[in-house]
PDB file of C-alpha atoms and ligand atoms in Angstrom:
ATOM      1  CA  MET A   1     -15.348 -83.489 233.069  1.00 72.00           C
ATOM      2  CA  SER A   2     -18.728 -84.269 234.555  1.00 94.00           C
ATOM      3  CA  ILE A   3     -19.920 -86.897 236.986  1.00 98.00           C
ATOM      4  CA  ALA A   4     -21.938 -89.715 235.403  1.00 98.00           C
ATOM      5  CA  ILE A   5     -25.518 -90.470 236.402  1.00 98.00           C
ATOM      6  CA  LYS A   6     -25.901 -94.221 236.006  1.00 98.00           C
ATOM      7  CA  THR A   7     -28.851 -95.784 234.155  1.00 98.00           C
ATOM      8  CA  GLN A   8     -31.106 -98.398 235.835  1.00 98.00           C
ATOM      9  CA  ASP A   9     -29.361-101.103 233.809  1.00 97.00           C
ATOM     10  CA  GLU A  10     -25.911 -99.908 234.922  1.00 98.00           C
ATOM     11  CA  ILE A  11     -27.093 -99.703 238.544  1.00 98.00           C
ATOM     12  CA  GLU A  12     -28.332-103.319 238.409  1.00 98.00           C
ATOM     13  CA  LYS A  13     -24.925-104.442 237.132  1.00 98.00           C
ATOM     14  CA  MET A  14     -23.081-102.381 239.749  1.00 98.00           C
ATOM     15  CA  ARG A  15     -25.171-104.147 242.429  1.00 98.00           C
ATOM     16  CA  VAL A  16     -23.902-107.494 241.160  1.00 98.00           C
ATOM     17  CA  ALA A  17     -20.288-106.292 241.038  1.00 98.00           C
ATOM     18  CA  GLY A  18     -20.525-104.778 244.521  1.00 99.00           C
ATOM     19  CA  LYS A  19     -22.050-107.927 246.034  1.00 99.00           C
ATOM     20  CA  LEU A  20     -19.315-110.056 244.542  1.00 99.00           C
ATOM     21  CA  ALA A  21     -16.522-107.824 245.904  1.00 99.00           C
ATOM     22  CA  ALA A  22     -18.128-107.916 249.375  1.00 99.00           C
ATOM     23  CA  SER A  23     -18.434-111.695 249.187  1.00 99.00           C
ATOM     24  CA  VAL A  24     -14.683-111.977 248.511  1.00 99.00           C
ATOM     25  CA  LEU A  25     -13.980-110.216 251.830  1.00 99.00           C
ATOM     26  CA  ASP A  26     -16.424-112.567 253.609  1.00 99.00           C
ATOM     27  CA  MET A  27     -14.907-115.598 251.919  1.00 99.00           C
ATOM     28  CA  ILE A  28     -11.282-114.704 252.796  1.00 99.00           C
ATOM     29  CA  GLU A  29     -11.922-113.918 256.476  1.00 98.00           C
ATOM     30  CA  PRO A  30     -11.181-117.410 257.931  1.00 98.00           C
ATOM     31  CA  HIS A  31      -7.917-117.545 255.937  1.00 99.00           C
ATOM     32  CA  VAL A  32      -6.549-114.273 257.325  1.00 99.00           C
ATOM     33  CA  VAL A  33      -4.576-115.679 260.283  1.00 98.00           C
ATOM     34  CA  ALA A  34      -1.005-115.627 261.582  1.00 98.00           C
ATOM     35  CA  GLY A  35       1.305-117.683 259.345  1.00 98.00           C
ATOM     36  CA  VAL A  36      -0.547-117.239 256.067  1.00 99.00           C
ATOM     37  CA  THR A  37       1.338-115.344 253.368  1.00 99.00           C
ATOM     38  CA  THR A  38      -0.297-112.492 251.545  1.00 99.00           C
ATOM     39  CA  GLU A  39       0.348-114.214 248.209  1.00 98.00           C
ATOM     40  CA  GLU A  40      -1.618-117.230 249.454  1.00 99.00           C
ATOM     41  CA  LEU A  41      -4.516-114.860 250.203  1.00 99.00           C
ATOM     42  CA  ASP A  42      -4.101-113.334 246.732  1.00 99.00           C
ATOM     43  CA  ALA A  43      -4.352-116.758 245.062  1.00 99.00           C
ATOM     44  CA  ILE A  44      -7.491-117.720 247.033  1.00 99.00           C
ATOM     45  CA  CYS A  45      -9.226-114.419 246.199  1.00 99.00           C
ATOM     46  CA  ALA A  46      -8.251-114.601 242.526  1.00 99.00           C
ATOM     47  CA  LYS A  47      -9.610-118.159 242.199  1.00 99.00           C
ATOM     48  CA  PHE A  48     -12.874-117.320 243.988  1.00 99.00           C
ATOM     49  CA  THR A  49     -13.351-114.254 241.764  1.00 99.00           C
ATOM     50  CA  ASN A  50     -12.666-116.194 238.568  1.00 98.00           C
ATOM     51  CA  ASP A  51     -14.944-119.054 239.717  1.00 98.00           C
ATOM     52  CA  ASN A  52     -17.674-116.396 239.927  1.00 98.00           C
ATOM     53  CA  ASN A  53     -17.166-115.408 236.286  1.00 97.00           C
ATOM     54  CA  ALA A  54     -15.348-112.200 237.176  1.00 98.00           C
ATOM     55  CA  LEU A  55     -11.882-110.727 236.952  1.00 98.00           C
ATOM     56  CA  SER A  56      -9.655-109.021 239.524  1.00 98.00           C
ATOM     57  CA  ALA A  57      -9.382-105.393 238.432  1.00 98.00           C
ATOM     58  CA  PRO A  58      -5.989-104.709 240.090  1.00 98.00           C
ATOM     59  CA  LEU A  59      -4.179-107.376 238.036  1.00 98.00           C
ATOM     60  CA  ASN A  60      -2.114-105.433 235.467  1.00 98.00           C
ATOM     61  CA  TYR A  61      -3.941-102.222 236.356  1.00 98.00           C
ATOM     62  CA  GLY A  62      -1.990 -99.174 235.229  1.00 98.00           C
ATOM     63  CA  ALA A  63       0.214-101.055 232.749  1.00 97.00           C
ATOM     64  CA  ASP A  64       1.715 -98.971 229.948  1.00 97.00           C
ATOM     65  CA  HIS A  65       1.091 -99.730 226.265  1.00 96.00           C
ATOM     66  CA  ASN A  66       3.881-102.322 226.330  1.00 96.00           C
ATOM     67  CA  GLY A  67       2.085-104.112 229.156  1.00 94.00           C
ATOM     68  CA  ASP A  68       4.755-103.081 231.704  1.00 95.00           C
ATOM     69  CA  GLY A  69       4.493-101.518 235.135  1.00 96.00           C
ATOM     70  CA  GLY A  70       0.959-102.696 235.946  1.00 98.00           C
ATOM     71  CA  PHE A  71      -0.033-103.858 239.426  1.00 98.00           C
ATOM     72  CA  PRO A  72       1.343-107.427 239.583  1.00 98.00           C
ATOM     73  CA  LYS A  73      -1.317-109.149 241.732  1.00 98.00           C
ATOM     74  CA  SER A  74      -5.097-109.558 242.017  1.00 99.00           C
ATOM     75  CA  ILE A  75      -5.692-107.900 245.401  1.00 99.00           C
ATOM     76  CA  CYS A  76      -3.968-105.277 247.550  1.00 99.00           C
ATOM     77  CA  THR A  77      -2.688-106.381 250.973  1.00 99.00           C
ATOM     78  CA  SER A  78      -1.451-103.452 253.062  1.00 99.00           C
ATOM     79  CA  VAL A  79       0.169-104.578 256.324  1.00 99.00           C
ATOM     80  CA  ASN A  80       0.850-102.268 259.315  1.00 99.00           C
ATOM     81  CA  HIS A  81       2.740 -99.184 258.022  1.00 99.00           C
ATOM     82  CA  VAL A  82       1.662 -99.785 254.416  1.00 99.00           C
ATOM     83  CA  VAL A  83      -1.018 -97.192 253.633  1.00 99.00           C
ATOM     84  CA  CYS A  84      -2.375 -98.782 250.437  1.00 99.00           C
ATOM     85  CA  HIS A  85      -1.509-100.743 247.286  1.00 99.00           C
ATOM     86  CA  GLY A  86       0.592-103.305 249.168  1.00 99.00           C
ATOM     87  CA  ILE A  87       1.641-106.132 246.838  1.00 99.00           C
ATOM     88  CA  PRO A  88       0.903-109.685 248.016  1.00 99.00           C
ATOM     89  CA  SER A  89       4.193-111.478 248.707  1.00 98.00           C
ATOM     90  CA  ALA A  90       5.843-114.380 250.550  1.00 98.00           C
ATOM     91  CA  GLN A  91       5.604-112.335 253.761  1.00 97.00           C
ATOM     92  CA  ALA A  92       3.605-114.227 256.408  1.00 98.00           C
ATOM     93  CA  LEU A  93       1.154-112.374 258.611  1.00 99.00           C
ATOM     94  CA  GLN A  94       2.170-112.260 262.275  1.00 98.00           C
ATOM     95  CA  ASP A  95       0.371-112.049 265.574  1.00 98.00           C
ATOM     96  CA  GLY A  96      -0.391-108.369 266.263  1.00 98.00           C
ATOM     97  CA  ASP A  97      -0.431-107.279 262.606  1.00 99.00           C
ATOM     98  CA  ILE A  98      -3.224-105.208 261.100  1.00 99.00           C
ATOM     99  CA  VAL A  99      -3.842-105.734 257.389  1.00 99.00           C
ATOM    100  CA  ASN A 100      -6.106-104.077 254.870  1.00 99.00           C
ATOM    101  CA  ILE A 101      -7.385-106.288 252.073  1.00 99.00           C
ATOM    102  CA  ASP A 102      -8.714-104.289 249.134  1.00 99.00           C
ATOM    103  CA  ILE A 103     -10.817-106.140 246.571  1.00 99.00           C
ATOM    104  CA  THR A 104     -11.954-104.835 243.205  1.00 99.00           C
ATOM    105  CA  CYS A 105     -13.953-107.223 241.037  1.00 98.00           C
ATOM    106  CA  LYS A 106     -14.882-106.536 237.423  1.00 98.00           C
ATOM    107  CA  ILE A 107     -17.669-108.482 235.828  1.00 98.00           C
ATOM    108  CA  CYS A 108     -19.254-108.584 232.383  1.00 98.00           C
ATOM    109  CA  LEU A 109     -23.001-109.261 232.499  1.00 97.00           C
ATOM    110  CA  ASP A 110     -23.693-109.004 228.777  1.00 96.00           C
ATOM    111  CA  ASP A 111     -25.029-112.146 227.100  1.00 90.00           C
ATOM    112  CA  GLU A 112     -22.752-114.235 224.909  1.00 88.00           C
ATOM    113  CA  ASN A 113     -24.263-112.763 221.721  1.00 93.00           C
ATOM    114  CA  THR A 114     -22.938-109.309 222.519  1.00 92.00           C
ATOM    115  CA  PRO A 115     -20.023-108.507 220.182  1.00 92.00           C
ATOM    116  CA  GLU A 116     -16.684-108.460 222.014  1.00 87.00           C
ATOM    117  CA  ALA A 117     -16.138-104.763 221.280  1.00 89.00           C
ATOM    118  CA  GLU A 118     -19.460-103.830 222.911  1.00 90.00           C
ATOM    119  CA  LYS A 119     -18.983-105.864 226.089  1.00 91.00           C
ATOM    120  CA  LYS A 120     -18.784-103.804 229.230  1.00 96.00           C
ATOM    121  CA  PHE A 121     -17.369-104.623 232.660  1.00 97.00           C
ATOM    122  CA  PHE A 122     -18.667-103.202 235.935  1.00 98.00           C
ATOM    123  CA  HIS A 123     -16.578-102.717 239.075  1.00 98.00           C
ATOM    124  CA  GLY A 124     -17.173-103.279 242.784  1.00 99.00           C
ATOM    125  CA  ASP A 125     -14.477-101.891 245.100  1.00 99.00           C
ATOM    126  CA  THR A 126     -14.266-102.464 248.861  1.00 99.00           C
ATOM    127  CA  SER A 127     -11.743-102.992 251.628  1.00 99.00           C
ATOM    128  CA  LYS A 128     -11.585-103.734 255.322  1.00 99.00           C
ATOM    129  CA  MET A 129      -9.059-104.174 258.112  1.00 99.00           C
ATOM    130  CA  PHE A 130      -8.279-107.621 259.522  1.00 99.00           C
ATOM    131  CA  LEU A 131      -6.741-107.888 262.990  1.00 99.00           C
ATOM    132  CA  ILE A 132      -4.308-110.768 263.450  1.00 99.00           C
ATOM    133  CA  GLY A 133      -4.408-112.329 266.919  1.00 98.00           C
ATOM    134  CA  ASP A 134      -3.439-110.090 269.807  1.00 98.00           C
ATOM    135  CA  VAL A 135      -3.513-106.538 268.376  1.00 99.00           C
ATOM    136  CA  SER A 136      -2.508-103.582 270.572  1.00 98.00           C
ATOM    137  CA  ALA A 137      -5.202-101.249 271.914  1.00 98.00           C
ATOM    138  CA  GLU A 138      -3.640 -98.407 269.901  1.00 98.00           C
ATOM    139  CA  ASN A 139      -3.935-100.321 266.635  1.00 99.00           C
ATOM    140  CA  ARG A 140      -7.438-101.566 267.424  1.00 99.00           C
ATOM    141  CA  ARG A 141      -8.532 -97.999 268.060  1.00 99.00           C
ATOM    142  CA  LEU A 142      -6.913 -96.833 264.808  1.00 99.00           C
ATOM    143  CA  CYS A 143      -8.929 -99.419 262.868  1.00 99.00           C
ATOM    144  CA  ARG A 144     -12.147 -98.543 264.699  1.00 98.00           C
ATOM    145  CA  ILE A 145     -11.981 -94.772 264.308  1.00 98.00           C
ATOM    146  CA  THR A 146     -11.117 -95.150 260.622  1.00 99.00           C
ATOM    147  CA  GLN A 147     -14.219 -97.298 260.050  1.00 99.00           C
ATOM    148  CA  GLU A 148     -16.307 -94.832 262.070  1.00 98.00           C
ATOM    149  CA  SER A 149     -15.055 -91.987 259.869  1.00 99.00           C
ATOM    150  CA  LEU A 150     -16.161 -93.901 256.764  1.00 99.00           C
ATOM    151  CA  TYR A 151     -19.605 -94.503 258.283  1.00 99.00           C
ATOM    152  CA  ALA A 152     -19.903 -90.828 259.316  1.00 99.00           C
ATOM    153  CA  ALA A 153     -19.179 -89.754 255.723  1.00 99.00           C
ATOM    154  CA  MET A 154     -21.642 -92.330 254.345  1.00 99.00           C
ATOM    155  CA  ARG A 155     -24.358 -90.705 256.466  1.00 98.00           C
ATOM    156  CA  LYS A 156     -23.765 -87.484 254.476  1.00 99.00           C
ATOM    157  CA  VAL A 157     -24.410 -89.112 251.107  1.00 99.00           C
ATOM    158  CA  LYS A 158     -27.682 -87.822 249.661  1.00 98.00           C
ATOM    159  CA  PRO A 159     -28.839 -85.623 246.775  1.00 98.00           C
ATOM    160  CA  GLY A 160     -28.162 -81.944 247.352  1.00 98.00           C
ATOM    161  CA  ASN A 161     -25.289 -82.467 249.781  1.00 99.00           C
ATOM    162  CA  LYS A 162     -21.874 -81.354 248.538  1.00 98.00           C
ATOM    163  CA  PHE A 163     -18.920 -83.631 247.927  1.00 99.00           C
ATOM    164  CA  SER A 164     -16.991 -81.390 250.323  1.00 98.00           C
ATOM    165  CA  ASP A 165     -19.343 -82.543 253.126  1.00 99.00           C
ATOM    166  CA  LEU A 166     -17.684 -85.974 252.961  1.00 99.00           C
ATOM    167  CA  GLY A 167     -14.114 -84.832 253.605  1.00 99.00           C
ATOM    168  CA  ALA A 168     -15.225 -82.307 256.203  1.00 99.00           C
ATOM    169  CA  THR A 169     -17.088 -85.033 258.101  1.00 99.00           C
ATOM    170  CA  ILE A 170     -14.131 -87.416 258.055  1.00 99.00           C
ATOM    171  CA  GLN A 171     -11.746 -84.688 259.228  1.00 99.00           C
ATOM    172  CA  LYS A 172     -14.093 -83.684 262.044  1.00 98.00           C
ATOM    173  CA  HIS A 173     -14.465 -87.273 263.236  1.00 98.00           C
ATOM    174  CA  ILE A 174     -10.722 -87.939 263.154  1.00 98.00           C
ATOM    175  CA  LYS A 175      -9.820 -84.677 264.843  1.00 98.00           C
ATOM    176  CA  LYS A 176     -12.246 -85.433 267.673  1.00 98.00           C
ATOM    177  CA  ALA A 177     -10.675 -88.899 268.088  1.00 98.00           C
ATOM    178  CA  GLY A 178      -7.192 -87.535 268.771  1.00 97.00           C
ATOM    179  CA  ARG A 179      -3.839 -86.959 267.106  1.00 97.00           C
ATOM    180  CA  TYR A 180      -4.156 -88.962 263.930  1.00 98.00           C
ATOM    181  CA  GLY A 181      -2.950 -88.123 260.413  1.00 98.00           C
ATOM    182  CA  ILE A 182      -5.330 -88.110 257.444  1.00 99.00           C
ATOM    183  CA  VAL A 183      -3.732 -89.320 254.204  1.00 99.00           C
ATOM    184  CA  LYS A 184      -4.120 -86.734 251.444  1.00 98.00           C
ATOM    185  CA  ASP A 185      -2.123 -88.446 248.709  1.00 98.00           C
ATOM    186  CA  PHE A 186      -4.885 -90.939 247.792  1.00 98.00           C
ATOM    187  CA  CYS A 187      -8.609 -90.440 247.396  1.00 98.00           C
ATOM    188  CA  GLY A 188     -11.929 -92.163 246.724  1.00 99.00           C
ATOM    189  CA  HIS A 189     -13.369 -92.085 243.228  1.00 99.00           C
ATOM    190  CA  GLY A 190     -16.297 -92.414 240.905  1.00 98.00           C
ATOM    191  CA  ILE A 191     -16.646 -95.989 239.630  1.00 99.00           C
ATOM    192  CA  GLY A 192     -18.666 -97.830 236.992  1.00 98.00           C
ATOM    193  CA  SER A 193     -17.484 -99.486 233.814  1.00 98.00           C
ATOM    194  CA  VAL A 194     -14.298 -97.506 234.495  1.00 98.00           C
ATOM    195  CA  PHE A 195     -12.379 -98.419 237.705  1.00 98.00           C
ATOM    196  CA  HIS A 196     -11.408 -94.844 238.605  1.00 98.00           C
ATOM    197  CA  GLU A 197     -13.538 -92.036 237.172  1.00 98.00           C
ATOM    198  CA  GLU A 198     -14.842 -88.625 238.220  1.00 98.00           C
ATOM    199  CA  PRO A 199     -15.217 -87.361 240.878  1.00 98.00           C
ATOM    200  CA  GLN A 200     -12.215 -87.614 243.193  1.00 98.00           C
ATOM    201  CA  ILE A 201     -13.452 -88.024 246.761  1.00 99.00           C
ATOM    202  CA  LEU A 202     -11.122 -86.185 249.128  1.00 99.00           C
ATOM    203  CA  HIS A 203     -11.014 -87.450 252.717  1.00 98.00           C
ATOM    204  CA  TYR A 204     -10.188 -84.058 254.258  1.00 99.00           C
ATOM    205  CA  LYS A 205     -11.672 -80.570 254.319  1.00 98.00           C
ATOM    206  CA  ASN A 206     -11.946 -79.279 250.747  1.00 98.00           C
ATOM    207  CA  ALA A 207     -13.858 -76.942 248.457  1.00 98.00           C
ATOM    208  CA  ASP A 208     -15.575 -79.374 246.061  1.00 98.00           C
ATOM    209  CA  ASN A 209     -18.917 -77.569 245.940  1.00 98.00           C
ATOM    210  CA  ARG A 210     -20.505 -79.907 243.410  1.00 98.00           C
ATOM    211  CA  LYS A 211     -23.703 -81.522 244.634  1.00 98.00           C
ATOM    212  CA  MET A 212     -24.435 -85.223 244.839  1.00 98.00           C
ATOM    213  CA  GLN A 213     -27.262 -86.453 242.616  1.00 98.00           C
ATOM    214  CA  ALA A 214     -29.264 -89.687 242.615  1.00 98.00           C
ATOM    215  CA  GLY A 215     -27.626 -92.220 240.292  1.00 98.00           C
ATOM    216  CA  MET A 216     -24.028 -91.230 241.007  1.00 99.00           C
ATOM    217  CA  ILE A 217     -21.765 -94.065 242.196  1.00 99.00           C
ATOM    218  CA  PHE A 218     -18.471 -93.516 243.999  1.00 99.00           C
ATOM    219  CA  THR A 219     -16.235 -94.917 246.712  1.00 99.00           C
ATOM    220  CA  ILE A 220     -15.267 -93.434 250.048  1.00 99.00           C
ATOM    221  CA  GLU A 221     -12.042 -94.975 251.375  1.00 99.00           C
ATOM    222  CA  PRO A 222     -10.333 -92.990 254.140  1.00 99.00           C
ATOM    223  CA  MET A 223      -6.742 -93.855 255.092  1.00 99.00           C
ATOM    224  CA  ILE A 224      -5.816 -92.742 258.614  1.00 99.00           C
ATOM    225  CA  ASN A 225      -2.346 -92.901 260.193  1.00 99.00           C
ATOM    226  CA  LEU A 226      -1.245 -93.243 263.832  1.00 98.00           C
ATOM    227  CA  GLY A 227       1.331 -90.535 263.132  1.00 98.00           C
ATOM    228  CA  LYS A 228       1.565 -87.930 260.369  1.00 98.00           C
ATOM    229  CA  GLY A 229      -0.549 -88.164 257.204  1.00 98.00           C
ATOM    230  CA  GLY A 230       2.410 -88.178 254.815  1.00 98.00           C
ATOM    231  CA  THR A 231       3.213 -91.130 252.545  1.00 99.00           C
ATOM    232  CA  LYS A 232       6.158 -92.348 250.488  1.00 98.00           C
ATOM    233  CA  LEU A 233       6.136 -94.622 247.479  1.00 98.00           C
ATOM    234  CA  ASP A 234       8.321 -97.745 247.268  1.00 98.00           C
ATOM    235  CA  GLN A 235      10.999 -96.813 244.735  1.00 98.00           C
ATOM    236  CA  ASP A 236      11.571-100.403 243.645  1.00 98.00           C
ATOM    237  CA  ASP A 237       8.056-101.703 243.028  1.00 98.00           C
ATOM    238  CA  GLY A 238       6.468 -98.319 242.214  1.00 97.00           C
ATOM    239  CA  TRP A 239       3.195 -99.243 243.980  1.00 98.00           C
ATOM    240  CA  THR A 240       3.509 -99.794 247.740  1.00 99.00           C
ATOM    241  CA  ALA A 241       2.694 -96.606 249.667  1.00 99.00           C
ATOM    242  CA  TYR A 242       4.181 -96.438 253.191  1.00 99.00           C
ATOM    243  CA  THR A 243       3.590 -93.928 255.942  1.00 99.00           C
ATOM    244  CA  SER A 244       6.465 -91.429 255.821  1.00 98.00           C
ATOM    245  CA  ASP A 245       7.118 -91.860 259.569  1.00 98.00           C
ATOM    246  CA  GLY A 246       6.810 -95.652 259.727  1.00 98.00           C
ATOM    247  CA  LYS A 247       3.757 -95.633 261.985  1.00 99.00           C
ATOM    248  CA  ASN A 248       0.723 -97.795 261.223  1.00 99.00           C
ATOM    249  CA  SER A 249      -2.156 -96.942 258.911  1.00 99.00           C
ATOM    250  CA  ALA A 250      -5.752 -98.172 258.501  1.00 99.00           C
ATOM    251  CA  GLN A 251      -8.278 -97.995 255.656  1.00 99.00           C
ATOM    252  CA  TRP A 252     -11.897 -99.042 255.000  1.00 99.00           C
ATOM    253  CA  GLU A 253     -13.744 -98.668 251.696  1.00 99.00           C
ATOM    254  CA  HIS A 254     -17.274 -98.976 250.339  1.00 99.00           C
ATOM    255  CA  THR A 255     -18.849 -98.405 246.908  1.00 99.00           C
ATOM    256  CA  LEU A 256     -22.002 -96.259 247.240  1.00 99.00           C
ATOM    257  CA  LEU A 257     -24.966 -95.418 245.018  1.00 99.00           C
ATOM    258  CA  VAL A 258     -26.661 -92.064 245.681  1.00 99.00           C
ATOM    259  CA  THR A 259     -30.425 -92.704 246.005  1.00 98.00           C
ATOM    260  CA  ASN A 260     -33.287 -90.202 246.343  1.00 98.00           C
ATOM    261  CA  THR A 261     -33.127 -90.436 250.135  1.00 98.00           C
ATOM    262  CA  GLY A 262     -29.495 -91.211 250.923  1.00 98.00           C
ATOM    263  CA  CYS A 263     -27.354 -94.030 249.653  1.00 99.00           C
ATOM    264  CA  GLU A 264     -27.309 -97.724 248.905  1.00 99.00           C
ATOM    265  CA  VAL A 265     -24.180 -99.513 250.120  1.00 99.00           C
ATOM    266  CA  LEU A 266     -23.359-101.713 247.132  1.00 99.00           C
ATOM    267  CA  THR A 267     -20.550-103.528 249.000  1.00 99.00           C
ATOM    268  CA  ILE A 268     -22.190-104.026 252.426  1.00 99.00           C
ATOM    269  CA  ARG A 269     -21.337-107.204 254.363  1.00 98.00           C
ATOM    270  CA  ALA A 270     -23.670-109.107 256.716  1.00 97.00           C
ATOM    271  CA  GLU A 271     -21.304-108.453 259.654  1.00 98.00           C
ATOM    272  CA  GLU A 272     -21.895-104.681 259.429  1.00 98.00           C
ATOM    273  CA  LYS A 273     -24.453-104.088 262.165  1.00 97.00           C
ATOM    274  CA  GLU A 274     -24.028-100.285 262.442  1.00 97.00           C
ATOM    275  CA  ILE A 275     -25.325 -99.582 258.910  1.00 98.00           C
ATOM    276  CA  SER A 276     -27.916-100.995 256.527  1.00 98.00           C
ATOM    277  CA  ARG A 277     -27.783-101.474 252.752  1.00 98.00           C
ATOM    278  CA  ILE A 278     -30.320 -98.690 252.298  1.00 98.00           C
ATOM    279  CA  MET A 279     -29.304 -95.643 254.304  1.00 98.00           C
ATOM    280  CA  ASN A 280     -31.958 -92.927 254.609  1.00 98.00           C
ATOM    281  CA  ASN A 281     -29.862 -89.930 255.483  1.00 98.00           C
TER     282      ASN A 281
HETATM  283  N1  LIG B   1      -8.696-100.767 245.026  1.00 60.84           N
HETATM  284  C1  LIG B   1      -7.909 -99.573 245.031  1.00 60.84           C
HETATM  285  C2  LIG B   1      -8.887 -98.420 245.194  1.00 60.84           C
HETATM  286  O1  LIG B   1      -9.593 -98.449 246.146  1.00 60.84           O
HETATM  287  C3  LIG B   1      -7.076 -99.391 243.833  1.00 60.84           C
HETATM  288  C4  LIG B   1      -6.082-100.455 243.628  1.00 60.84           C
HETATM  289  S1  LIG B   1      -5.265-100.162 242.172  1.00 60.84           S
HETATM  290  C5  LIG B   1      -4.002-101.232 242.207  1.00 60.84           C
HETATM  291  O2  LIG B   1      -9.062 -97.561 244.397  1.00 60.84           O
HETATM  292  F1  LIG B   1      -3.505-101.242 241.063  1.00 60.84           F
HETATM  293  F2  LIG B   1      -3.151-100.876 243.149  1.00 60.84           F
HETATM  294  F3  LIG B   1      -4.460-102.407 242.540  1.00 60.84           F
HETATM  295 CO1  LIG B   2     -11.337 -97.478 245.451  1.00 60.84          CO
HETATM  296 CO1  LIG B   3     -10.228-100.393 246.677  1.00 60.84          CO
END
């Protein structure tokens, strides 16, 4: 399978989807405090997304043809030792917790005359860590170095660079930071009118020699653990991925368009002072 080069029209629509996903993270920020339950956060994000004429891509994602087994909520909330795909629940956030909120919006920008069968949705996918109250220095550092590793990889996005440059850069940054574990069981991904498409973006040293080209759109979303990189899946819900050793994990994610000179960060937030929407790499 090959990696899609998006058309100008698709790129325009991906900009809208990316901006909306970023705005959900901005919107939810003041709600992410000790005492709130993750299902309350889920409901607020779902309503905001729907009020903006979009859908939450995680809801029912991965369901089988009978409609069973899909992700049951609209957002992923991964607290402390949950690596990713945490399911919002009646669990209240507590002082000292770290939580990743992962938002994927899907939006149809076709006009109402477009026949139903021809309507297309476009996805914006992004996540960040929220620190609840008094977070330990160890956990704060975990969140910081994980975000730095994402930014370091983003600085390698430009035509002619290899996909393997991304994982190599993340691994180098994390190794320099100390004894952390890089999660290998989950990866970034191409994204467009399909939520997860080619290529897979590995967050560790790898041999994907394919070159990036202008018009490609993909996510980078490193997951870094305080302990070992291994994960285990919750056997009951089939979704929640925990660290195998019970230590904490952090993740940050952006959706990126390869431009002629670097990348455009489709999901950038105003609070991100270290990067700009247009990165000339
Ligand atoms: N947003 C996640 C990603 O970054 C995927 C979530 S799929 C779900 O790719 F079903 F768990 F929600
Ligand atoms: Co993603
Ligand atoms: Co995501």
